[in-house]
Tab-separated table of C-alpha atoms and ligand atoms in Angstrom:
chain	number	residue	atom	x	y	z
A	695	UNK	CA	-63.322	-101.343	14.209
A	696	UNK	CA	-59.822	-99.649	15.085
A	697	UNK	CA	-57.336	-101.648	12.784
A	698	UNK	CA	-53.275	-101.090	13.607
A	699	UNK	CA	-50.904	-102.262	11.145
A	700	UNK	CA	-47.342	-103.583	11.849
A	701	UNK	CA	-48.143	-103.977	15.333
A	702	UNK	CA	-45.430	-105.028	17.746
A	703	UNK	CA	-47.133	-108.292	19.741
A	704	UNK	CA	-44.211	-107.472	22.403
A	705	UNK	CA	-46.781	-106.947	25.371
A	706	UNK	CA	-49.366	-109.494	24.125
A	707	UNK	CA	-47.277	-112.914	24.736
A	708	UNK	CA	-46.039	-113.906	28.009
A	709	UNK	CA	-42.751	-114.627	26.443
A	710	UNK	CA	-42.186	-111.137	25.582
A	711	UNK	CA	-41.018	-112.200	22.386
A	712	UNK	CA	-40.741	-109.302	19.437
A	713	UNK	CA	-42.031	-110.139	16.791
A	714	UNK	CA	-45.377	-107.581	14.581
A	715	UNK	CA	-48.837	-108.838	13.446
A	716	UNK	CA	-49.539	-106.832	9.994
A	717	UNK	CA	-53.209	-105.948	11.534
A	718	UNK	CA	-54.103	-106.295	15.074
A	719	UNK	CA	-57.508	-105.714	16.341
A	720	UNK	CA	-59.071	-105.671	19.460
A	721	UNK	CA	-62.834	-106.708	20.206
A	722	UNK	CA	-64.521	-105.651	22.655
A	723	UNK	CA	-68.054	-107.038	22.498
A	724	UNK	CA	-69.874	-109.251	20.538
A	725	UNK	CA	-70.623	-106.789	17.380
A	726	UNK	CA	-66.831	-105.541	16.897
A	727	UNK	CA	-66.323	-109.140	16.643
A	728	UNK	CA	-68.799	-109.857	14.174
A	729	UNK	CA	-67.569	-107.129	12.377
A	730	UNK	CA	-64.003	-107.628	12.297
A	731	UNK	CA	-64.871	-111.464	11.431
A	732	UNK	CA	-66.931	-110.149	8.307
A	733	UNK	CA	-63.990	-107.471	7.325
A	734	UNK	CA	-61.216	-110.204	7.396
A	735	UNK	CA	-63.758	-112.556	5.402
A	736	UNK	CA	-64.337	-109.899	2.551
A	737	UNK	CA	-60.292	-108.855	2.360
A	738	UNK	CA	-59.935	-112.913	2.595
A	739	UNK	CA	-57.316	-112.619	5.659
A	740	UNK	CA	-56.602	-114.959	8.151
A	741	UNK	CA	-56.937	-114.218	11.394
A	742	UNK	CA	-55.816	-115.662	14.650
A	743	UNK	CA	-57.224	-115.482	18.157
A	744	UNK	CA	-55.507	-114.119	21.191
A	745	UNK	CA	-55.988	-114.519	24.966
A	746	UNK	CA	-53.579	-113.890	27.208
A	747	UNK	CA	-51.182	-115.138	24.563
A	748	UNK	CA	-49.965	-117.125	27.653
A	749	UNK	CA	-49.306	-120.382	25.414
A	750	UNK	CA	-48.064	-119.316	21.962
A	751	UNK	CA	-44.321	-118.690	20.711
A	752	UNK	CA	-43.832	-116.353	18.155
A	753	UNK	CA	-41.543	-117.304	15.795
A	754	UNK	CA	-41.709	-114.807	13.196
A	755	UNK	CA	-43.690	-111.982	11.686
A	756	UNK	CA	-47.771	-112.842	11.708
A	757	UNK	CA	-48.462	-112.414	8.512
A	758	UNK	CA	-52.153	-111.982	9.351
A	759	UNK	CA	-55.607	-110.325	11.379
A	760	UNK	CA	-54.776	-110.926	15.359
A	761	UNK	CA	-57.909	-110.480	17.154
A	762	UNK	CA	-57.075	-109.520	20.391
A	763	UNK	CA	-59.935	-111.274	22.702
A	764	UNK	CA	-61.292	-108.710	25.325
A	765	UNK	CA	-64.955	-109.692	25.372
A	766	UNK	CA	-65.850	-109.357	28.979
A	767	UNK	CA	-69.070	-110.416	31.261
A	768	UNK	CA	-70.251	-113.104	33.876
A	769	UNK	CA	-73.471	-114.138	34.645
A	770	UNK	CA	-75.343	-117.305	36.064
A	771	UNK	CA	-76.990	-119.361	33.589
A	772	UNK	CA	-78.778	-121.860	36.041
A	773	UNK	CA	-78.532	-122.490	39.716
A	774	UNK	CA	-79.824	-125.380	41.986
A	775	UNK	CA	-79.324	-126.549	45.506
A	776	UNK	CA	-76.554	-128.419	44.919
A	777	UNK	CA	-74.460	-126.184	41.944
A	778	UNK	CA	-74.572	-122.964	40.127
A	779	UNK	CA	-74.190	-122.894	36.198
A	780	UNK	CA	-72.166	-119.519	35.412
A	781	UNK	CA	-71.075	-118.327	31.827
A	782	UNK	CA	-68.278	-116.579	31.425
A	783	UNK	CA	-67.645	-114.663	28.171
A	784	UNK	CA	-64.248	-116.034	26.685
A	785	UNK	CA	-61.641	-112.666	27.306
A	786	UNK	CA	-62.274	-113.092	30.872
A	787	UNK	CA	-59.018	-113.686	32.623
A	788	UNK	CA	-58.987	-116.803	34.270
A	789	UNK	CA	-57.080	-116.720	37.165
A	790	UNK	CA	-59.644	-113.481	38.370
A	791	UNK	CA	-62.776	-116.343	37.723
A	792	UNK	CA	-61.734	-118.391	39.523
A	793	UNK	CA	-61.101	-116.042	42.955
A	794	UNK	CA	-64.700	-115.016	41.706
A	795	UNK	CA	-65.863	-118.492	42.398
A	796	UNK	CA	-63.339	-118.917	45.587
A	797	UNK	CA	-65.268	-115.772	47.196
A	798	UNK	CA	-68.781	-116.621	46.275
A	799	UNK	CA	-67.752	-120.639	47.925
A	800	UNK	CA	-68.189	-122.330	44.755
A	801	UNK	CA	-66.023	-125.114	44.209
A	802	UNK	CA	-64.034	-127.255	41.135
A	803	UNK	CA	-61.908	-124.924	40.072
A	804	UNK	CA	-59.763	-123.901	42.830
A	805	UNK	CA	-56.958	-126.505	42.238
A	806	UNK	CA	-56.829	-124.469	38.654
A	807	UNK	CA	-55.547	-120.900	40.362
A	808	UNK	CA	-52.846	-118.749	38.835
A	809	UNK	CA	-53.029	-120.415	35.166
A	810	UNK	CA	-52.403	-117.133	33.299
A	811	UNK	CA	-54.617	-116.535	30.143
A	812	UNK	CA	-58.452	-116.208	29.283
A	813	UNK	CA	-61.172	-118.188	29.977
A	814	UNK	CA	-61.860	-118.665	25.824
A	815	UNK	CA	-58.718	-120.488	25.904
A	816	UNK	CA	-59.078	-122.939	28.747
A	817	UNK	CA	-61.474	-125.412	26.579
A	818	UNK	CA	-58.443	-125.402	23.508
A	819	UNK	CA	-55.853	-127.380	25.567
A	820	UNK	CA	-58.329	-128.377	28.815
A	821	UNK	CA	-56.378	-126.852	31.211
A	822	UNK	CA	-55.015	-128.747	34.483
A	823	UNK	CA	-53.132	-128.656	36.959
A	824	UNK	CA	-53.251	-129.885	40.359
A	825	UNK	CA	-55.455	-133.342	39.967
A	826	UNK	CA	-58.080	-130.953	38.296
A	827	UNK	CA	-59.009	-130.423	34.707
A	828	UNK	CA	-61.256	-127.973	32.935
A	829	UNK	CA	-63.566	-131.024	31.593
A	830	UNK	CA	-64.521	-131.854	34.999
A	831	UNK	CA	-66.748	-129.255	35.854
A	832	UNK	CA	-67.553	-127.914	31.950
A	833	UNK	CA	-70.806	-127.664	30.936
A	834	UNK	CA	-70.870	-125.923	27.554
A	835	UNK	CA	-69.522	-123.307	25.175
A	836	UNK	CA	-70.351	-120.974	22.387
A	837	UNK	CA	-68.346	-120.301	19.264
A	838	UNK	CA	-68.761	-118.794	16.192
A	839	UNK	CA	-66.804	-119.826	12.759
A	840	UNK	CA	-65.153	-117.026	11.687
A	841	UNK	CA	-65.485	-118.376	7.700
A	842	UNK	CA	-69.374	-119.038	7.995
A	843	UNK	CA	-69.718	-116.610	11.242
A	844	UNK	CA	-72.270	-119.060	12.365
A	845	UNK	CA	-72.837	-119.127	16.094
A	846	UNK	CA	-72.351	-123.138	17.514
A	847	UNK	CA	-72.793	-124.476	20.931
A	848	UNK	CA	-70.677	-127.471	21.978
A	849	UNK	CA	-71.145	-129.479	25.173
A	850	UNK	CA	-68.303	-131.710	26.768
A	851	UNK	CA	-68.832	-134.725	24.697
A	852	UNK	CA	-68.074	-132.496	21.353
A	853	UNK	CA	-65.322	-130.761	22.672
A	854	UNK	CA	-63.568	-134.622	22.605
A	855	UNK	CA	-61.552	-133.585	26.201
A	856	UNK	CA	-58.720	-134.829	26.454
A	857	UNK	CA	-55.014	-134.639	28.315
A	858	UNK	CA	-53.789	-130.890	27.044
A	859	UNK	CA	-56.220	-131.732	24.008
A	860	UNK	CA	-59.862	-131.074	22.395
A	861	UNK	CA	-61.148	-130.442	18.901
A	862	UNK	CA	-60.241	-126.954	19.032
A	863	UNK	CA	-56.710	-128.323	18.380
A	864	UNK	CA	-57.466	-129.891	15.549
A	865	UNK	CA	-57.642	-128.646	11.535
A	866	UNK	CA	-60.739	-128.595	10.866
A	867	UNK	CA	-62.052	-126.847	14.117
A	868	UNK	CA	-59.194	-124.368	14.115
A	869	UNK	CA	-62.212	-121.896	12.965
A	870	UNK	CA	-63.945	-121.158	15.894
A	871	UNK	CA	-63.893	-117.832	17.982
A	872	UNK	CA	-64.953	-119.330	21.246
A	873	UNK	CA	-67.139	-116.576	22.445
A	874	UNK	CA	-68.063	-117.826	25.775
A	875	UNK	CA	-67.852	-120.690	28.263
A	876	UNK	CA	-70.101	-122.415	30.984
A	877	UNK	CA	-68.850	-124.135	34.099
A	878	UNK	CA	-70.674	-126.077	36.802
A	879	UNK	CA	-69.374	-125.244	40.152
A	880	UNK	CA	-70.631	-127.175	43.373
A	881	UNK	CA	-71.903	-125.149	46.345
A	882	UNK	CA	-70.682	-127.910	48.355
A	883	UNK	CA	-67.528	-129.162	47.153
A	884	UNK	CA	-65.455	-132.183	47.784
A	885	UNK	CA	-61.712	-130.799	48.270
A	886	UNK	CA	-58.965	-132.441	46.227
A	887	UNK	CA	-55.996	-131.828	48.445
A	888	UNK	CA	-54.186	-134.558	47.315
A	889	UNK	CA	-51.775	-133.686	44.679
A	890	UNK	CA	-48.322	-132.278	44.778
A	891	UNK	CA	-47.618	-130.556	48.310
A	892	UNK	CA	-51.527	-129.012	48.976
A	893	UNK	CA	-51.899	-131.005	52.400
A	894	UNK	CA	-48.423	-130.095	53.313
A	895	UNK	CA	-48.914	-126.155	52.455
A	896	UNK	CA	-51.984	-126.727	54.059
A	897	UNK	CA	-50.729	-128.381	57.258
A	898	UNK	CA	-47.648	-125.697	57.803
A	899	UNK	CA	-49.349	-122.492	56.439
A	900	UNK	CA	-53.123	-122.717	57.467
A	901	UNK	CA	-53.200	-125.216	60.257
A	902	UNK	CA	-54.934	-127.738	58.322
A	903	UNK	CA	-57.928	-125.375	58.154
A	904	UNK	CA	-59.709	-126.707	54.523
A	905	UNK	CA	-61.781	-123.704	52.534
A	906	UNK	CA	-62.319	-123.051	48.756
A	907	UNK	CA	-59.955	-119.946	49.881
A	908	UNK	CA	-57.062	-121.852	51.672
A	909	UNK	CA	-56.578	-124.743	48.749
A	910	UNK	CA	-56.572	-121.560	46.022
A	911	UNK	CA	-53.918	-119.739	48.719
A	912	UNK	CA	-52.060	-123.175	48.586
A	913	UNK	CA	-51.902	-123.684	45.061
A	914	UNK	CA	-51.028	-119.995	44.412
A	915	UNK	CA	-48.091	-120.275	47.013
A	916	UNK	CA	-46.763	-123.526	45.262
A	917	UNK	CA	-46.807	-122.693	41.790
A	918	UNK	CA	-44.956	-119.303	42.952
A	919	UNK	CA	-42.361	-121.624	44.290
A	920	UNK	CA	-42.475	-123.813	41.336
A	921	UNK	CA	-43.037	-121.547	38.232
A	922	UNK	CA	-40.764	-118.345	36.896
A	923	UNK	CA	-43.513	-115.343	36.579
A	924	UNK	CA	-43.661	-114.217	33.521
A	925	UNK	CA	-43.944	-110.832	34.392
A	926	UNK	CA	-40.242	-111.059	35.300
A	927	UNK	CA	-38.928	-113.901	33.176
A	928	UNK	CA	-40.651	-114.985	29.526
A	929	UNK	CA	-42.096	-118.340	29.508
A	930	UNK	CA	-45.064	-120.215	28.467
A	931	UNK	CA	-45.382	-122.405	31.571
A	932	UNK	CA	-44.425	-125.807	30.097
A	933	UNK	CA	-43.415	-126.027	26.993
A	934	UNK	CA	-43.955	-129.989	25.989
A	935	UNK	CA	-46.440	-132.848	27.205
A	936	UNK	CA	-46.038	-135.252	29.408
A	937	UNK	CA	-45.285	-138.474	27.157
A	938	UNK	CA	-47.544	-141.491	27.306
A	939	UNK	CA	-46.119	-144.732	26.353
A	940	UNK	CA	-47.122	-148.121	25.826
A	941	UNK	CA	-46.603	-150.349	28.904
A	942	UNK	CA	-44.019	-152.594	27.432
A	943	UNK	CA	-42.156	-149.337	26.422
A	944	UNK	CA	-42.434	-148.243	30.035
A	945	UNK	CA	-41.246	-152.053	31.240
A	946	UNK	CA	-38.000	-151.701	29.227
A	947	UNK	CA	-36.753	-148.411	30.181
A	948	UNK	CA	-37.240	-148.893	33.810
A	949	UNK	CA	-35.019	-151.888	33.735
A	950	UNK	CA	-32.665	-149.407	32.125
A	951	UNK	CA	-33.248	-146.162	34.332
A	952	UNK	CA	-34.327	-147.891	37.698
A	953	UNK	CA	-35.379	-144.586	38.779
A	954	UNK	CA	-37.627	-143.440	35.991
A	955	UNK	CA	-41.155	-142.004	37.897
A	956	UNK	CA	-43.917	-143.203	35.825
A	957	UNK	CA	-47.630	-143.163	36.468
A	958	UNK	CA	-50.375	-145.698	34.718
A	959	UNK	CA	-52.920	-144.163	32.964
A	960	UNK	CA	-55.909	-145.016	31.030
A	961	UNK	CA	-53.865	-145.502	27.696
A	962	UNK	CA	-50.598	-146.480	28.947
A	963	UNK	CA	-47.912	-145.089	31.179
A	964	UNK	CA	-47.012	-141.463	31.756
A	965	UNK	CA	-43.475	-140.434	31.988
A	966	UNK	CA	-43.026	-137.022	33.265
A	967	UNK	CA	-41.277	-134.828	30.592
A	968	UNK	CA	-39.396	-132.708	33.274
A	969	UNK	CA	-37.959	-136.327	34.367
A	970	UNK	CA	-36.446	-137.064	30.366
A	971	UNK	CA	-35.429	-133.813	30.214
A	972	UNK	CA	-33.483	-133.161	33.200
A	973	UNK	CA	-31.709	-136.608	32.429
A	974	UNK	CA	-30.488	-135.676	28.698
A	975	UNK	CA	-28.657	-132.174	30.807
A	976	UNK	CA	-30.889	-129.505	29.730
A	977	UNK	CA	-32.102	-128.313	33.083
A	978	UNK	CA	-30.718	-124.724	33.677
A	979	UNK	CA	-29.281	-124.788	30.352
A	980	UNK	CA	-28.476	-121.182	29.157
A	981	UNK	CA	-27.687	-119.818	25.687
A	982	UNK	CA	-27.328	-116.482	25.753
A	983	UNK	CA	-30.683	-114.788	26.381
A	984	UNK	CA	-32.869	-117.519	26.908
A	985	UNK	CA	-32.419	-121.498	27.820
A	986	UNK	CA	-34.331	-124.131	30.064
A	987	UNK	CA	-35.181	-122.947	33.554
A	988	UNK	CA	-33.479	-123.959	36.774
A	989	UNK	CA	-36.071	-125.324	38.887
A	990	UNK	CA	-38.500	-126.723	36.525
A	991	UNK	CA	-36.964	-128.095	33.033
A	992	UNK	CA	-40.661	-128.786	31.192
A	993	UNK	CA	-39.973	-124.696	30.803
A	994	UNK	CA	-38.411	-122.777	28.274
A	995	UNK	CA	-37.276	-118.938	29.135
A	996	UNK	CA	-36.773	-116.088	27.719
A	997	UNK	CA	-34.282	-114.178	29.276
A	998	UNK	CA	-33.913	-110.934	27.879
A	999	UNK	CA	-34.856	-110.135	24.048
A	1000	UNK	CA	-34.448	-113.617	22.932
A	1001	UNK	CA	-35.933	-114.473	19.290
A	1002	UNK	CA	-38.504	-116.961	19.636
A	1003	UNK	CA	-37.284	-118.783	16.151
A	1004	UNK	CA	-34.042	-119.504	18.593
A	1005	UNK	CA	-36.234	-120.598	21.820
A	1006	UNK	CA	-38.136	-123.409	18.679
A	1007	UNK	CA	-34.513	-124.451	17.844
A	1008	UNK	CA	-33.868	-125.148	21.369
A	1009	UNK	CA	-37.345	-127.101	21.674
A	1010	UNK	CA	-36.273	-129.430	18.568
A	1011	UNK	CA	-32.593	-130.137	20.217
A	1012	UNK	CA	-34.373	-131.633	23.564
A	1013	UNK	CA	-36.764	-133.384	21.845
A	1014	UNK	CA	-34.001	-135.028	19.379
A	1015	UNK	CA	-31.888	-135.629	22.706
A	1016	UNK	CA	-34.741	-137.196	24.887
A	1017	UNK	CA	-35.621	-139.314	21.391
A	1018	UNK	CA	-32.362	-140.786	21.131
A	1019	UNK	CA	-31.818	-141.686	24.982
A	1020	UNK	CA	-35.093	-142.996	25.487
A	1021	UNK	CA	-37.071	-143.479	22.380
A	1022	UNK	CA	-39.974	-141.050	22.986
A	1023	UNK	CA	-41.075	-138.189	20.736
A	1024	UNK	CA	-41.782	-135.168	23.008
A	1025	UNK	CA	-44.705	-132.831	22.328
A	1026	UNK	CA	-45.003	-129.476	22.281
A	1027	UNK	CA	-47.405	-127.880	24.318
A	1028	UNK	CA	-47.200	-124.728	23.550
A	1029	UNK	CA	-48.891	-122.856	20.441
A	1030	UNK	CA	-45.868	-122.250	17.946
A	1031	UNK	CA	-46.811	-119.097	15.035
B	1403	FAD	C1	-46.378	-119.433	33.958
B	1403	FAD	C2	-47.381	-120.260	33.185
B	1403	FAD	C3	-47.977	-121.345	33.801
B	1403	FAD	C4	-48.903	-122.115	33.098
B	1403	FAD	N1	-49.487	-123.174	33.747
B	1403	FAD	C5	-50.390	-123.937	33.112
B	1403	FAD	C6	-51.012	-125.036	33.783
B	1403	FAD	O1	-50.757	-125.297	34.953
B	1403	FAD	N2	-51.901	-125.778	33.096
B	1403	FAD	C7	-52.224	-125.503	31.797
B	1403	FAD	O2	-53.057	-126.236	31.235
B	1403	FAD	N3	-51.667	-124.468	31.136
B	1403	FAD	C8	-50.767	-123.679	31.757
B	1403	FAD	N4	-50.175	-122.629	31.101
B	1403	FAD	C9	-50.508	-122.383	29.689
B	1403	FAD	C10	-51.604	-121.294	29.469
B	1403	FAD	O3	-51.741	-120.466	30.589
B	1403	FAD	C11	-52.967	-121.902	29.145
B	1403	FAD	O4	-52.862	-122.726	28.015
B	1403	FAD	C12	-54.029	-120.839	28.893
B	1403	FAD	O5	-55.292	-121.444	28.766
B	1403	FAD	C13	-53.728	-119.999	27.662
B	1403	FAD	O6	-54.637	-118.906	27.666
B	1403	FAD	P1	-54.378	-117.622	26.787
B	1403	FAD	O7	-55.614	-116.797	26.829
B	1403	FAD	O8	-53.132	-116.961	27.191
B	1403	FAD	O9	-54.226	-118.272	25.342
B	1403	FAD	P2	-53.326	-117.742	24.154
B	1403	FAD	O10	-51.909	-118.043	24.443
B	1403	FAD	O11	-53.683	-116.351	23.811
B	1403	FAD	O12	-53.819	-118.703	22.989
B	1403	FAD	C14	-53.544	-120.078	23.042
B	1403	FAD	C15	-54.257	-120.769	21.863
B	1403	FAD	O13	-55.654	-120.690	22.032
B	1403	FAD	C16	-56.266	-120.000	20.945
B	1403	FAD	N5	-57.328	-119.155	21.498
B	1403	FAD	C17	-57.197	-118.261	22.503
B	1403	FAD	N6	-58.412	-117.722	22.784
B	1403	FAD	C18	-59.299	-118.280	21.926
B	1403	FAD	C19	-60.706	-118.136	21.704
B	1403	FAD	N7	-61.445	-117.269	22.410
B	1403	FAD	N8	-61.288	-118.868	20.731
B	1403	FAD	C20	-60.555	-119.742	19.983
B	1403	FAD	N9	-59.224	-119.916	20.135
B	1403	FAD	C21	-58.609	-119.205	21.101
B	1403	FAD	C22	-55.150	-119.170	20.313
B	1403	FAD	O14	-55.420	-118.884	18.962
B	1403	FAD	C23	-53.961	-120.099	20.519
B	1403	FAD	O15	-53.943	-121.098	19.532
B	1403	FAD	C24	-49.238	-121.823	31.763
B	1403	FAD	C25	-48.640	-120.716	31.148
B	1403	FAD	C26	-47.716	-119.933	31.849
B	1403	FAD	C27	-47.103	-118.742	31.182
């Protein structure tokens, strides 16, 4: 166990920001973790989990053990005719699984290409995109608690799926080092081609030809469009939920804002965030070093060396702005620390 103190988390967070953990760790396999887990148990320090620290703003020093998730391996747990069970341990990346399943032809996670992070991380906020979420073709996972270090298994039901949402978000699960995940992928898989502009990616860049390969190629290509890399510009994808209000909520502010795109869903009506966000001015807002983005206002950037204490204040103005034009609390999305 290889403990650094007053570590700069600089190249660990997609938003770049600079801020220090006062340890950092990084496991490996399954017995550093166990041992780091029983270290910060004895000294009684908290620790927190890292992935690709793809959805977490640091807003000030981490006063704290940040385990640094690197625990690698893939392997099929179970295979039929029809679908092949394959674990991934959790510091997988998981943009790389899923070309893993794209070459091997296994399908239901294609539409999920390019998200940046790990694979440990996908169950926490069930990651979508695209029509697809990570519940649809979950099978299991395995975490231990890092105050008990007892190893659990937890199947879809348990992990309580739901839209950017699952125990794992919650307090009293907040314990768990998820150490590695199962997904079901289909050997023969229906395509889901119709959200956002697949078909039409499809149509003008691969002549309507329909593989595992081109939809991934698709989705890649748009989110490229869509997205600011965060190799180039910090960012944490998008930084609030979409907002789902009651349907008499919905009724009145479309007499207001004619306009307003909202979707029905199983508890109410979906308003896209981008939508509110844009209309209270924010889009390509710019304070200094960091702001809203230009193309896509659900994202906060960093543009240079930015405080991330600064990029929160920014977060509470446009939700207090969207609040008092249209009466809906925003959420965050992202992981704030
Ligand atoms: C450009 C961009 C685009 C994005 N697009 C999408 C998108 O389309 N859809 C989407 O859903 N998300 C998207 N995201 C958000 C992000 O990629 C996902 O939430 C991803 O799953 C985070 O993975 P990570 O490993 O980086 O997690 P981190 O940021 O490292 O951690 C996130 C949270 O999970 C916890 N955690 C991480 N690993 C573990 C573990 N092994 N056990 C227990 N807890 C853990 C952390 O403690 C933290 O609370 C995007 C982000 C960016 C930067």
């Amino acid at each position: 166990m290889n403990i650094q103190y007053n570590k700069s988390l600089l190249a660990y967070n997609t938003f770049h920001i600079d801020e220090t953990a006062s340890e950092f760790t990084i496991v490996k396999d399954e017995h550093q973790l166990f041992e780091v887990l029983r270290y910060a148990h004895e000294q009684q320090q908290e620790i927190k989990i890292m992935g690709g620290g793809s959805n977490i703003l640091l807003t000030q020093k981490a006063d704290c053990l940040i385990v640094l998730n690197q625990l690698k391996g893939i392997v099929t747990a179970e295979e039929t005719d029809t679908f092949t069970d394959i674990q991934f341990m959790s510091g997988e990346n998981w943009h790389q699984c899923v070309r893993y399943c794209v070459e091997k032809n296994l399908g239901g996670i294609e539409n999920l290409s390019l998200i940046p992070g790990s694979i440990g991380a996908a169950p926490i906020q069930n990651i979508g995109a695209y029509g697809a979420e990570l519940k649809d073709v979950f099978v299991s996972l395995t975490a231990i608690h890092t105050k008990t270090l007892q190893k659990h298994q937890f199947n879809g039901t348990q992990c309580a799926f739901g839209y950017r949402d699952s125990i794992f978000k919650h307090a009293e699960h907040r314990h768990y080092f998820i150490v590695s995940v199962t997904l079901r992928l289909q050997k023969k898989p229906a395509f889901n081609t119709d959200y956002g502009d697949i078909q039409q990616v499809l149509k003008e860049d691969f002549n309507d030809q329909r593989s595992l390969q081109h939809i991934s190629d698709a989705v890649i290509k748009i989110r490229r469009s869509k997205l600011p890399d965060p190799e180039v510009t910090g960012n944490a994808g998008s930084f609030f939920k979409n907002p789902v209000v009651a349907e008499a909520h919905a009724r009145q502010l479309r007499q207001l804002f004619s306009e307003m795109p909202s979707y029905p869903v199983d508890n109410g009506v979906k308003i896209p965030a981008a939508w509110l966000i844009e209309q209270c001015g924010w889009k390509g807002y710019q304070a200094g070093n960091f702001g809203v983005h230009s193309r896509q206002p659900l994202v906060l950037v960093n543009y240079a060396d930015a405080k991330g204490a600064d990029i929160l204040e920014l977060s509470n103005k446009i939700i207090t702005s969207v609040q008092q034009r249209f009466n809906i609390l925003l959420e965050r999305e992202v992981n704030i620390w």
